Short mmCIF file of C-alpha atoms and ligand atoms in Angstrom, two decimals:
data_model
loop_
_atom_site.label_atom_id
_atom_site.label_comp_id
_atom_site.label_asym_id
_atom_site.label_seq_id
_atom_site.Cartn_x
_atom_site.Cartn_y
_atom_site.Cartn_z
CA UNK A 1 11.83 7.01 -16.09
CA UNK A 2 14.83 5.13 -14.75
CA UNK A 3 16.07 3.27 -17.81
CA UNK A 4 18.07 0.77 -15.80
CA UNK A 5 14.97 -0.32 -13.96
CA UNK A 6 14.70 -4.03 -13.43
CA UNK A 7 11.69 -5.76 -11.92
CA UNK A 8 12.52 -7.38 -8.60
CA UNK A 9 13.72 -10.97 -8.73
CA UNK A 10 11.17 -13.75 -8.84
CA UNK A 11 9.93 -14.71 -5.40
CA UNK A 12 6.60 -15.84 -3.94
CA UNK A 13 6.23 -12.29 -2.60
CA UNK A 14 6.56 -10.97 -6.10
CA UNK A 15 3.94 -13.35 -7.42
CA UNK A 16 1.62 -12.26 -4.64
CA UNK A 17 2.27 -8.64 -5.53
CA UNK A 18 1.57 -9.36 -9.16
CA UNK A 19 -1.74 -11.01 -8.37
CA UNK A 20 -2.92 -8.35 -5.89
CA UNK A 21 -1.62 -5.12 -7.38
CA UNK A 22 -0.94 -5.51 -11.09
CA UNK A 23 -4.62 -5.73 -12.08
CA UNK A 24 -4.88 -2.06 -11.03
CA UNK A 25 -2.08 -0.78 -13.25
CA UNK A 26 -4.60 0.80 -15.63
CA UNK A 27 -6.36 2.48 -12.71
CA UNK A 28 -3.02 3.77 -11.45
CA UNK A 29 -2.06 5.11 -14.86
CA UNK A 30 -5.46 6.69 -15.48
CA UNK A 31 -5.28 8.63 -12.22
CA UNK A 32 -1.64 9.61 -12.79
CA UNK A 33 -2.37 10.65 -16.38
CA UNK A 34 -5.22 12.91 -15.34
CA UNK A 35 -3.22 14.42 -12.50
CA UNK A 36 -0.11 15.08 -14.61
CA UNK A 37 -1.81 15.59 -17.99
CA UNK A 38 1.34 14.23 -19.64
CA UNK A 39 2.24 10.73 -20.84
CA UNK A 40 5.87 10.74 -19.76
CA UNK A 41 5.15 12.30 -16.36
CA UNK A 42 2.34 9.84 -15.78
CA UNK A 43 4.70 6.95 -16.52
CA UNK A 44 7.23 8.35 -14.06
CA UNK A 45 4.59 8.70 -11.38
CA UNK A 46 3.27 5.18 -11.89
CA UNK A 47 6.77 3.72 -12.06
CA UNK A 48 7.70 5.37 -8.79
CA UNK A 49 4.36 4.49 -7.20
CA UNK A 50 4.74 0.84 -8.21
CA UNK A 51 8.22 0.74 -6.69
CA UNK A 52 6.88 2.26 -3.49
CA UNK A 53 3.96 -0.16 -3.50
CA UNK A 54 6.36 -3.07 -3.91
CA UNK A 55 8.55 -1.77 -1.11
CA UNK A 56 5.61 -1.28 1.25
CA UNK A 57 3.76 -4.37 0.13
CA UNK A 58 4.51 -6.14 3.41
CA UNK A 59 2.57 -3.44 5.23
CA UNK A 60 -0.46 -4.00 3.02
CA UNK A 61 -2.77 -6.11 5.17
CA UNK A 62 -5.38 -7.27 2.71
CA UNK A 63 -8.29 -4.92 2.12
CA UNK A 64 -8.82 -3.13 -1.15
CA UNK A 65 -5.59 -3.18 -3.16
CA UNK A 66 -7.00 -0.71 -5.68
CA UNK A 67 -7.69 1.92 -3.01
CA UNK A 68 -4.27 1.23 -1.48
CA UNK A 69 -2.46 1.60 -4.81
CA UNK A 70 -4.41 4.70 -5.89
CA UNK A 71 -3.56 6.40 -2.60
CA UNK A 72 0.13 5.67 -3.26
CA UNK A 73 -0.16 7.01 -6.83
CA UNK A 74 -1.76 10.18 -5.55
CA UNK A 75 0.84 10.70 -2.82
CA UNK A 76 3.62 10.01 -5.30
CA UNK A 77 2.21 12.59 -7.67
CA UNK A 78 2.01 15.29 -5.02
CA UNK A 79 5.47 14.54 -3.64
CA UNK A 80 7.13 14.52 -7.09
CA UNK A 81 5.28 17.70 -7.96
CA UNK A 82 6.44 19.43 -4.78
CA UNK A 83 10.03 18.41 -5.60
CA UNK A 84 9.74 19.73 -9.14
CA UNK A 85 8.33 22.98 -7.72
CA UNK A 86 6.87 24.00 -11.04
CA UNK A 87 4.99 27.28 -11.31
CA UNK A 88 1.66 25.86 -10.25
CA UNK A 89 3.16 23.55 -7.64
CA UNK A 90 1.59 25.51 -4.87
CA UNK A 91 -1.83 25.85 -6.37
CA UNK A 92 -3.95 26.52 -3.35
CA UNK A 93 -7.39 25.15 -2.96
CA UNK A 94 -9.60 25.99 -0.03
CA UNK A 95 -12.76 23.99 0.34
CA UNK A 96 -14.34 26.59 2.63
CA UNK A 97 -13.83 29.76 0.64
CA UNK A 98 -15.45 28.25 -2.40
CA UNK A 99 -18.78 27.74 -0.70
CA UNK A 100 -20.59 24.51 -1.09
CA UNK A 101 -21.65 25.17 -4.65
CA UNK A 102 -20.51 27.72 -7.17
CA UNK A 103 -23.34 30.19 -7.63
CA UNK A 104 -22.67 31.23 -11.17
CA UNK A 105 -25.25 29.59 -13.32
CA UNK A 106 -26.53 31.88 -15.99
CA UNK A 107 -29.84 30.95 -17.59
CA UNK A 108 -28.33 29.92 -20.92
CA UNK A 109 -25.82 27.71 -19.13
CA UNK A 110 -28.58 25.57 -17.76
CA UNK A 111 -29.28 23.25 -20.59
CA UNK A 112 -26.58 20.91 -21.69
CA UNK A 113 -27.71 19.79 -25.10
CA UNK A 114 -24.79 17.64 -26.05
CA UNK A 115 -21.40 17.01 -24.55
CA UNK A 116 -18.46 17.36 -26.89
CA UNK A 117 -15.88 14.85 -25.73
CA UNK A 118 -12.95 17.01 -26.73
CA UNK A 119 -14.40 19.89 -24.73
CA UNK A 120 -14.90 17.55 -21.79
CA UNK A 121 -11.24 16.46 -22.04
CA UNK A 122 -10.14 20.08 -21.94
CA UNK A 123 -12.53 21.13 -19.18
CA UNK A 124 -11.51 18.19 -17.01
CA UNK A 125 -7.84 19.03 -17.48
CA UNK A 126 -8.51 22.60 -16.34
CA UNK A 127 -10.11 21.69 -13.01
CA UNK A 128 -8.02 22.29 -9.88
CA UNK A 129 -6.34 19.05 -8.77
CA UNK A 130 -8.60 18.42 -5.74
CA UNK A 131 -11.71 18.58 -7.92
CA UNK A 132 -10.12 16.71 -10.80
CA UNK A 133 -8.96 13.75 -8.75
CA UNK A 134 -12.39 13.47 -7.11
CA UNK A 135 -14.32 13.41 -10.37
CA UNK A 136 -11.82 11.10 -12.12
CA UNK A 137 -12.03 8.62 -9.25
CA UNK A 138 -15.81 8.83 -9.23
CA UNK A 139 -16.66 8.81 -12.95
CA UNK A 140 -13.78 6.91 -14.52
CA UNK A 141 -12.81 4.62 -11.67
CA UNK A 142 -16.35 4.35 -10.23
CA UNK A 143 -15.10 4.64 -6.67
CA UNK A 144 -17.59 5.11 -3.84
CA UNK A 145 -17.44 8.24 -1.68
CA UNK A 146 -15.86 6.18 1.05
CA UNK A 147 -13.15 4.93 -1.32
CA UNK A 148 -12.47 8.43 -2.64
CA UNK A 149 -12.30 9.67 0.95
CA UNK A 150 -9.70 7.09 1.87
CA UNK A 151 -7.64 7.59 -1.31
CA UNK A 152 -7.56 11.37 -0.95
CA UNK A 153 -7.52 11.51 2.85
CA UNK A 154 -10.62 13.70 2.98
CA UNK A 155 -13.90 13.51 4.85
CA UNK A 156 -16.88 12.09 3.00
CA UNK A 157 -18.66 15.42 3.19
CA UNK A 158 -15.70 17.09 1.50
CA UNK A 159 -15.73 14.46 -1.22
CA UNK A 160 -19.40 15.13 -1.85
CA UNK A 161 -19.01 18.90 -2.09
CA UNK A 162 -15.92 18.56 -4.31
CA UNK A 163 -17.81 16.31 -6.68
CA UNK A 164 -20.72 18.73 -6.74
CA UNK A 165 -18.38 21.58 -7.48
CA UNK A 166 -16.46 19.64 -10.12
CA UNK A 167 -19.65 18.79 -11.98
CA UNK A 168 -21.01 22.34 -11.74
CA UNK A 169 -17.79 23.66 -13.21
CA UNK A 170 -17.67 21.09 -15.99
CA UNK A 171 -21.24 21.85 -16.86
CA UNK A 172 -20.57 25.58 -16.96
CA UNK A 173 -17.49 25.08 -19.11
CA UNK A 174 -19.27 22.74 -21.50
CA UNK A 175 -22.30 24.99 -21.81
CA UNK A 176 -19.98 27.88 -22.60
CA UNK A 177 -18.09 25.95 -25.26
CA UNK A 178 -21.31 24.75 -26.85
CA UNK A 179 -22.78 28.26 -26.98
CA UNK A 180 -19.50 29.44 -28.55
CA UNK A 181 -19.73 26.64 -31.07
CA UNK A 182 -23.30 27.70 -31.88
CA UNK A 183 -22.21 31.28 -32.47
CA UNK A 184 -19.51 30.10 -34.84
CA UNK A 185 -22.10 28.20 -36.81
CA UNK A 186 -24.24 31.26 -37.44
CA UNK B 1 -36.88 19.43 0.75
CA UNK B 2 -35.73 22.85 -0.38
CA UNK B 3 -33.91 23.52 -3.65
CA UNK B 4 -30.74 24.51 -1.79
CA UNK B 5 -30.56 21.12 -0.11
CA UNK B 6 -31.49 19.41 -3.33
CA UNK B 7 -28.68 21.10 -5.25
CA UNK B 8 -26.07 19.39 -3.09
CA UNK B 9 -27.85 16.13 -2.40
CA UNK B 10 -28.49 15.75 -6.10
CA UNK B 11 -24.90 14.60 -6.50
CA UNK B 12 -25.07 12.05 -3.73
CA UNK B 13 -28.33 10.91 -5.33
CA UNK B 14 -26.64 10.53 -8.74
CA UNK B 15 -23.83 8.61 -7.07
CA UNK B 16 -26.15 6.28 -5.20
CA UNK B 17 -24.85 7.49 -1.87
CA UNK B 18 -28.15 8.54 -0.26
CA UNK B 19 -29.98 6.36 2.21
CA UNK B 20 -33.46 5.11 1.35
CA UNK B 21 -35.44 7.91 2.98
CA UNK B 22 -33.26 10.65 1.47
CA UNK B 23 -33.62 9.02 -1.93
CA UNK B 24 -37.38 9.05 -1.65
CA UNK B 25 -37.35 12.71 -0.64
CA UNK B 26 -35.07 13.49 -3.58
CA UNK B 27 -37.27 11.67 -6.05
CA UNK B 28 -40.26 13.54 -4.73
CA UNK B 29 -38.52 16.87 -5.12
CA UNK B 30 -37.38 16.08 -8.66
CA UNK B 31 -40.93 15.21 -9.65
CA UNK B 32 -42.20 18.58 -8.49
CA UNK B 33 -39.34 20.97 -9.22
CA UNK B 34 -38.57 21.47 -12.87
CA UNK B 35 -35.39 23.47 -12.17
CA UNK B 36 -33.81 20.69 -10.13
CA UNK B 37 -35.10 18.08 -12.58
CA UNK B 38 -33.34 19.93 -15.41
CA UNK B 39 -30.13 19.97 -13.36
CA UNK B 40 -30.49 16.27 -12.76
CA UNK B 41 -30.93 15.61 -16.48
CA UNK B 42 -27.80 17.66 -17.26
CA UNK B 43 -25.68 15.77 -14.79
CA UNK B 44 -26.96 12.47 -16.12
CA UNK B 45 -25.80 13.58 -19.53
CA UNK B 46 -22.43 14.61 -18.17
CA UNK B 47 -22.11 11.20 -16.58
CA UNK B 48 -22.94 9.52 -19.89
CA UNK B 49 -20.19 11.53 -21.56
CA UNK B 50 -17.69 10.15 -19.07
CA UNK B 51 -18.25 6.67 -20.40
CA UNK B 52 -16.45 7.63 -23.64
CA UNK B 53 -13.56 5.25 -23.91
CA UNK B 54 -11.08 7.96 -24.85
CA UNK B 55 -11.31 9.54 -21.40
CA UNK B 56 -9.93 6.49 -19.67
CA UNK B 57 -6.16 6.43 -20.06
CA UNK B 58 -4.85 2.89 -19.96
CA UNK B 59 -1.31 2.04 -18.94
CA UNK B 60 1.07 1.83 -21.91
CA UNK B 61 2.34 -1.62 -22.86
CA UNK B 62 5.89 -0.75 -21.81
CA UNK B 63 4.78 -0.20 -18.23
CA UNK B 64 2.68 -3.32 -18.16
CA UNK B 65 5.47 -5.48 -19.52
CA UNK B 66 7.92 -4.07 -17.01
CA UNK B 67 5.69 -5.04 -14.14
CA UNK B 68 4.50 -8.36 -15.53
CA UNK B 69 6.78 -11.04 -14.28
CA UNK B 70 7.16 -14.03 -16.57
CA UNK B 71 6.60 -17.55 -15.34
CA UNK B 72 9.69 -18.72 -13.42
CA UNK B 73 10.37 -21.61 -15.85
CA UNK B 74 10.20 -19.56 -19.03
CA UNK B 75 12.31 -16.85 -17.42
CA UNK B 76 15.01 -19.41 -16.70
CA UNK B 77 14.91 -20.59 -20.31
CA UNK B 78 14.77 -17.15 -21.84
CA UNK B 79 17.75 -15.69 -20.02
CA UNK B 80 20.58 -17.62 -21.74
CA UNK B 81 18.91 -17.32 -25.14
CA UNK B 82 18.89 -13.57 -24.79
CA UNK B 83 22.64 -13.28 -24.28
CA UNK B 84 23.36 -15.33 -27.39
CA UNK B 85 21.26 -13.05 -29.55
CA UNK B 86 23.79 -10.41 -30.46
CA UNK B 87 23.04 -8.52 -33.71
CA UNK B 88 26.19 -9.74 -35.48
CA UNK B 89 25.61 -13.36 -34.62
CA UNK B 90 22.13 -12.84 -35.89
CA UNK B 91 22.97 -11.61 -39.37
CA UNK B 92 25.58 -14.37 -39.72
CA UNK B 93 22.96 -16.90 -38.80
CA UNK B 94 20.69 -15.44 -41.44
CA UNK B 95 23.41 -15.75 -44.07
CA UNK B 96 24.13 -19.30 -43.00
CA UNK B 97 20.47 -20.13 -43.33
CA UNK B 98 20.38 -18.68 -46.84
CA UNK B 99 23.24 -20.99 -47.88
CA UNK B 100 21.50 -24.00 -46.44
CA UNK B 101 18.35 -23.12 -48.27
CA UNK B 102 19.76 -24.43 -51.54
CA UNK B 103 20.99 -27.78 -50.30
CA UNK B 104 19.01 -28.80 -47.27
CA UNK B 105 15.31 -27.95 -47.52
CA UNK B 106 14.40 -30.06 -44.49
CA UNK B 107 16.96 -28.37 -42.31
CA UNK B 108 15.94 -25.04 -43.72
CA UNK B 109 12.36 -25.62 -42.71
CA UNK B 110 13.51 -26.40 -39.20
CA UNK B 111 15.77 -23.42 -39.05
CA UNK B 112 13.20 -21.14 -40.52
CA UNK B 113 10.89 -22.15 -37.74
CA UNK B 114 13.46 -21.10 -35.13
CA UNK B 115 14.16 -17.96 -37.04
CA UNK B 116 10.47 -17.09 -37.08
CA UNK B 117 10.33 -17.50 -33.31
CA UNK B 118 13.31 -15.27 -32.98
CA UNK B 119 11.63 -12.68 -35.17
CA UNK B 120 8.56 -12.83 -32.95
CA UNK B 121 10.71 -12.15 -29.89
CA UNK B 122 12.47 -9.30 -31.62
CA UNK B 123 9.24 -7.85 -32.94
CA UNK B 124 7.82 -7.83 -29.42
CA UNK B 125 10.87 -6.11 -27.93
CA UNK B 126 10.82 -3.63 -30.79
CA UNK B 127 7.16 -2.95 -30.20
CA UNK B 128 7.70 -2.45 -26.47
CA UNK B 129 10.66 -0.18 -27.12
CA UNK B 130 8.56 1.85 -29.52
CA UNK B 131 5.99 2.43 -26.77
CA UNK B 132 8.50 4.35 -24.66
CA UNK B 133 7.80 8.08 -24.79
CA UNK B 134 9.28 9.72 -27.88
CA UNK B 135 10.36 6.40 -29.37
CA UNK B 136 7.32 5.60 -31.43
CA UNK B 137 7.79 7.77 -34.47
CA UNK B 138 10.52 9.53 -36.43
CA UNK B 139 8.02 10.99 -38.86
CA UNK B 140 4.54 11.83 -37.69
CA UNK B 141 2.01 12.00 -40.44
CA UNK B 142 -1.29 10.48 -41.37
CA UNK B 143 -0.48 11.08 -45.03
CA UNK B 144 1.04 8.15 -46.89
CA UNK B 145 2.48 10.57 -49.44
CA UNK B 146 4.54 12.14 -46.64
CA UNK B 147 5.52 8.95 -44.87
CA UNK B 148 6.67 7.03 -47.94
CA UNK B 149 9.11 9.67 -49.29
CA UNK B 150 10.47 10.15 -45.76
CA UNK B 151 12.09 6.71 -45.98
CA UNK B 152 13.78 7.52 -49.30
CA UNK B 153 17.55 7.79 -48.82
CA UNK B 154 17.31 6.27 -45.36
CA UNK B 155 16.75 2.74 -46.61
CA UNK B 156 17.92 0.93 -49.75
CA UNK B 157 14.37 -0.08 -50.56
CA UNK B 158 11.06 1.67 -50.86
CA UNK B 159 8.55 0.45 -48.30
CA UNK B 160 4.92 -0.09 -49.15
CA UNK B 161 2.80 2.45 -47.36
CA UNK B 162 -0.96 2.38 -47.26
CA UNK B 163 -3.42 4.44 -45.28
CA UNK B 164 -6.20 2.32 -43.86
CA UNK B 165 -7.98 5.11 -41.99
CA UNK B 166 -11.27 4.38 -43.71
CA UNK B 167 -11.16 0.88 -42.32
CA UNK B 168 -10.44 2.11 -38.79
CA UNK B 169 -6.65 1.69 -38.90
CA UNK B 170 -5.31 5.21 -39.39
CA UNK B 171 -1.66 5.54 -40.33
CA UNK B 172 0.06 7.81 -37.80
CA UNK B 173 3.71 7.74 -38.78
CA UNK B 174 6.89 5.83 -39.42
CA UNK B 175 10.37 5.22 -38.12
CA UNK B 176 13.58 3.36 -38.93
CA UNK B 177 14.20 0.24 -36.92
CA UNK B 178 16.24 -2.95 -36.95
CA UNK B 179 14.77 -6.40 -36.87
CA UNK B 180 16.24 -9.80 -37.45
CA UNK B 181 19.54 -8.19 -38.41
CA UNK B 182 17.99 -6.01 -41.11
CA UNK B 183 17.33 -2.32 -41.36
CA UNK B 184 13.59 -2.18 -41.60
CA UNK B 185 10.86 0.34 -42.19
CA UNK B 186 8.34 0.51 -39.35
CA UNK B 187 4.93 1.96 -40.03
CA UNK B 188 2.75 2.86 -37.09
CA UNK B 189 -0.97 2.45 -37.26
CA UNK B 190 -3.58 2.96 -34.60
CA UNK B 191 -6.61 0.93 -33.71
CA UNK B 192 -8.52 3.02 -31.17
CA UNK B 193 -6.18 3.14 -28.17
CA UNK B 194 -3.86 0.45 -29.51
CA UNK B 195 -0.74 0.77 -31.58
CA UNK B 196 0.14 -1.53 -34.45
CA UNK B 197 3.75 -1.70 -35.63
CA UNK B 198 4.22 -2.98 -39.17
CA UNK B 199 7.82 -3.87 -40.06
CA UNK B 200 8.97 -4.59 -43.58
CA UNK B 201 12.20 -5.35 -45.42
CA UNK B 202 13.08 -6.96 -48.75
CA UNK B 203 13.84 -10.69 -48.95
CA UNK B 204 14.82 -13.07 -51.74
CA UNK B 205 11.77 -15.29 -51.56
CA UNK B 206 8.75 -14.32 -53.61
CA UNK B 207 6.05 -15.26 -51.13
CA UNK B 208 5.65 -17.06 -47.83
CA UNK B 209 2.51 -18.14 -46.07
CA UNK B 210 1.04 -16.08 -43.29
CA UNK B 211 2.08 -17.26 -39.84
CA UNK B 212 0.40 -16.10 -36.67
CA UNK B 213 1.88 -16.37 -33.20
CA UNK B 214 0.81 -15.24 -29.78
CA UNK B 215 3.21 -14.32 -27.02
CA UNK B 216 3.00 -12.29 -23.83
CA UNK B 217 -0.34 -10.80 -24.83
CA UNK B 218 0.85 -9.74 -28.26
CA UNK B 219 -0.13 -11.08 -31.64
CA UNK B 220 2.55 -11.25 -34.31
CA UNK B 221 1.61 -11.92 -37.94
CA UNK B 222 4.32 -12.53 -40.53
CA UNK B 223 4.10 -12.98 -44.26
CA UNK B 224 5.96 -12.31 -47.49
CA UNK B 225 4.50 -10.63 -50.56
CA UNK B 226 6.49 -10.02 -53.73
CA UNK B 227 9.94 -10.15 -52.12
CA UNK B 228 8.92 -8.07 -49.13
CA UNK B 229 8.85 -9.56 -45.66
CA UNK B 230 6.19 -8.12 -43.33
CA UNK B 231 5.82 -8.45 -39.57
CA UNK B 232 2.77 -6.91 -37.90
CA UNK B 233 2.56 -6.74 -34.12
CA UNK B 234 0.06 -5.33 -31.66
CA UNK B 235 -1.84 -5.97 -28.47
CA UNK B 236 -5.18 -5.64 -30.28
CA UNK B 237 -7.31 -8.74 -30.52
CA UNK B 238 -5.97 -11.30 -32.95
CA UNK B 239 -9.03 -11.00 -35.21
CA UNK B 240 -8.43 -7.27 -35.55
CA UNK B 241 -4.79 -7.71 -36.44
CA UNK B 242 -5.84 -10.37 -38.96
CA UNK B 243 -8.24 -7.87 -40.45
CA UNK B 244 -5.51 -5.25 -40.60
CA UNK B 245 -3.17 -7.66 -42.41
CA UNK B 246 -5.87 -8.64 -44.85
CA UNK B 247 -6.62 -5.01 -45.66
CA UNK B 248 -2.98 -4.20 -46.12
CA UNK B 249 -2.37 -7.24 -48.36
CA UNK B 250 -5.50 -6.70 -50.45
CA UNK B 251 -4.22 -3.34 -51.40
CA UNK B 252 -0.77 -4.73 -52.12
CA UNK B 253 -2.22 -7.12 -54.69
CA UNK B 254 -3.76 -4.37 -56.79
CA UNK B 255 -1.45 -1.69 -58.34
CA UNK B 256 0.95 -1.45 -55.47
CA UNK B 257 4.27 0.33 -55.76
CA UNK B 258 3.09 3.85 -55.30
ZN1 LIG C 1 -35.66 22.25 -6.68
#
């Protein structure tokens, strides 16, 4: 994080920005935190995204400021990540090759008796970014398909199949961890 | 509707994204297909798990403060005050106040009021600074018997350390800090997602009444017990910080210096 950062000087524009955008700081951080899976990185992403948002604020013509800000957060994350070029920076994800739904449900994976929150944390963090951002926006931010589509720049149909796939995978992961837990108990 | 269609549409159904006729068809299918109904129940449970508060990661205070712009008037007033508040000037002021204490109680009361405000400001900046990554804790431990000895040799006093985990305020660590011109011990407690900083340092006065102030979304509670000055700060609700202070003080009354 730039330590010499100073908020822009007080102007009516700034007040307007504060009223429109600042209420969504938690939403911005939540998305950034789930994409980066790291506190410091998430702060960097949000800091940069907020600066970009402030810079482009004149081009924001009303509408949903939350969707607008979340799209900036997401773009900031992917651009910083590409710059960093870490090992998984070029994680590829192809919506078509995955089929609409993962066909891997074994019979014992079908009943989800209880969801362990820690296991859910871990399973969510392991999802590929396209699935993770979709499910985070849907379940934690309660965005509609249309909002997710405009934040992620995808078609609504893609959003739907990504959500389906994300949930199938979470369920499989959680069923696996609960059966493992059961075996440990015996 | 066939199960294959239902498997995909189930999600749009869960998310309230189907139109009326599709919803009716889905409901009908779920009533007659136990496999899809079981799927539906699982995903409902998954959704319920997502409502756990710990999954939602709120912005840290530091970020919020950085992007919260103070009222123009208070900003204008605060700016010059900030430049005058150099650490050296501060400790001299404290010494000056101590001298006045003997002769001029009325003036002292006035000054003490200003000094308390200053402490509030400093406590808030200290709290915000502590929320920066890697700045919160020098020693990370939930064990008071680890945290307390850690301060030995680093400070010329022994801070009072108390674990309040049973009451929902787990101790998570400690660090050295400076406040009001003093080297102070800072204990870090958590209340769910919130952090509480508790500063303490020795003073000459035996006791002083509890004072509560609110600023910039933070609550600061100050008090003195048996020659130890305490300042607690957090963004938790005031009632919760009050509760924290009460718990900490209750313990301090009974056999304390552990
Ligand atoms: Zn079916």
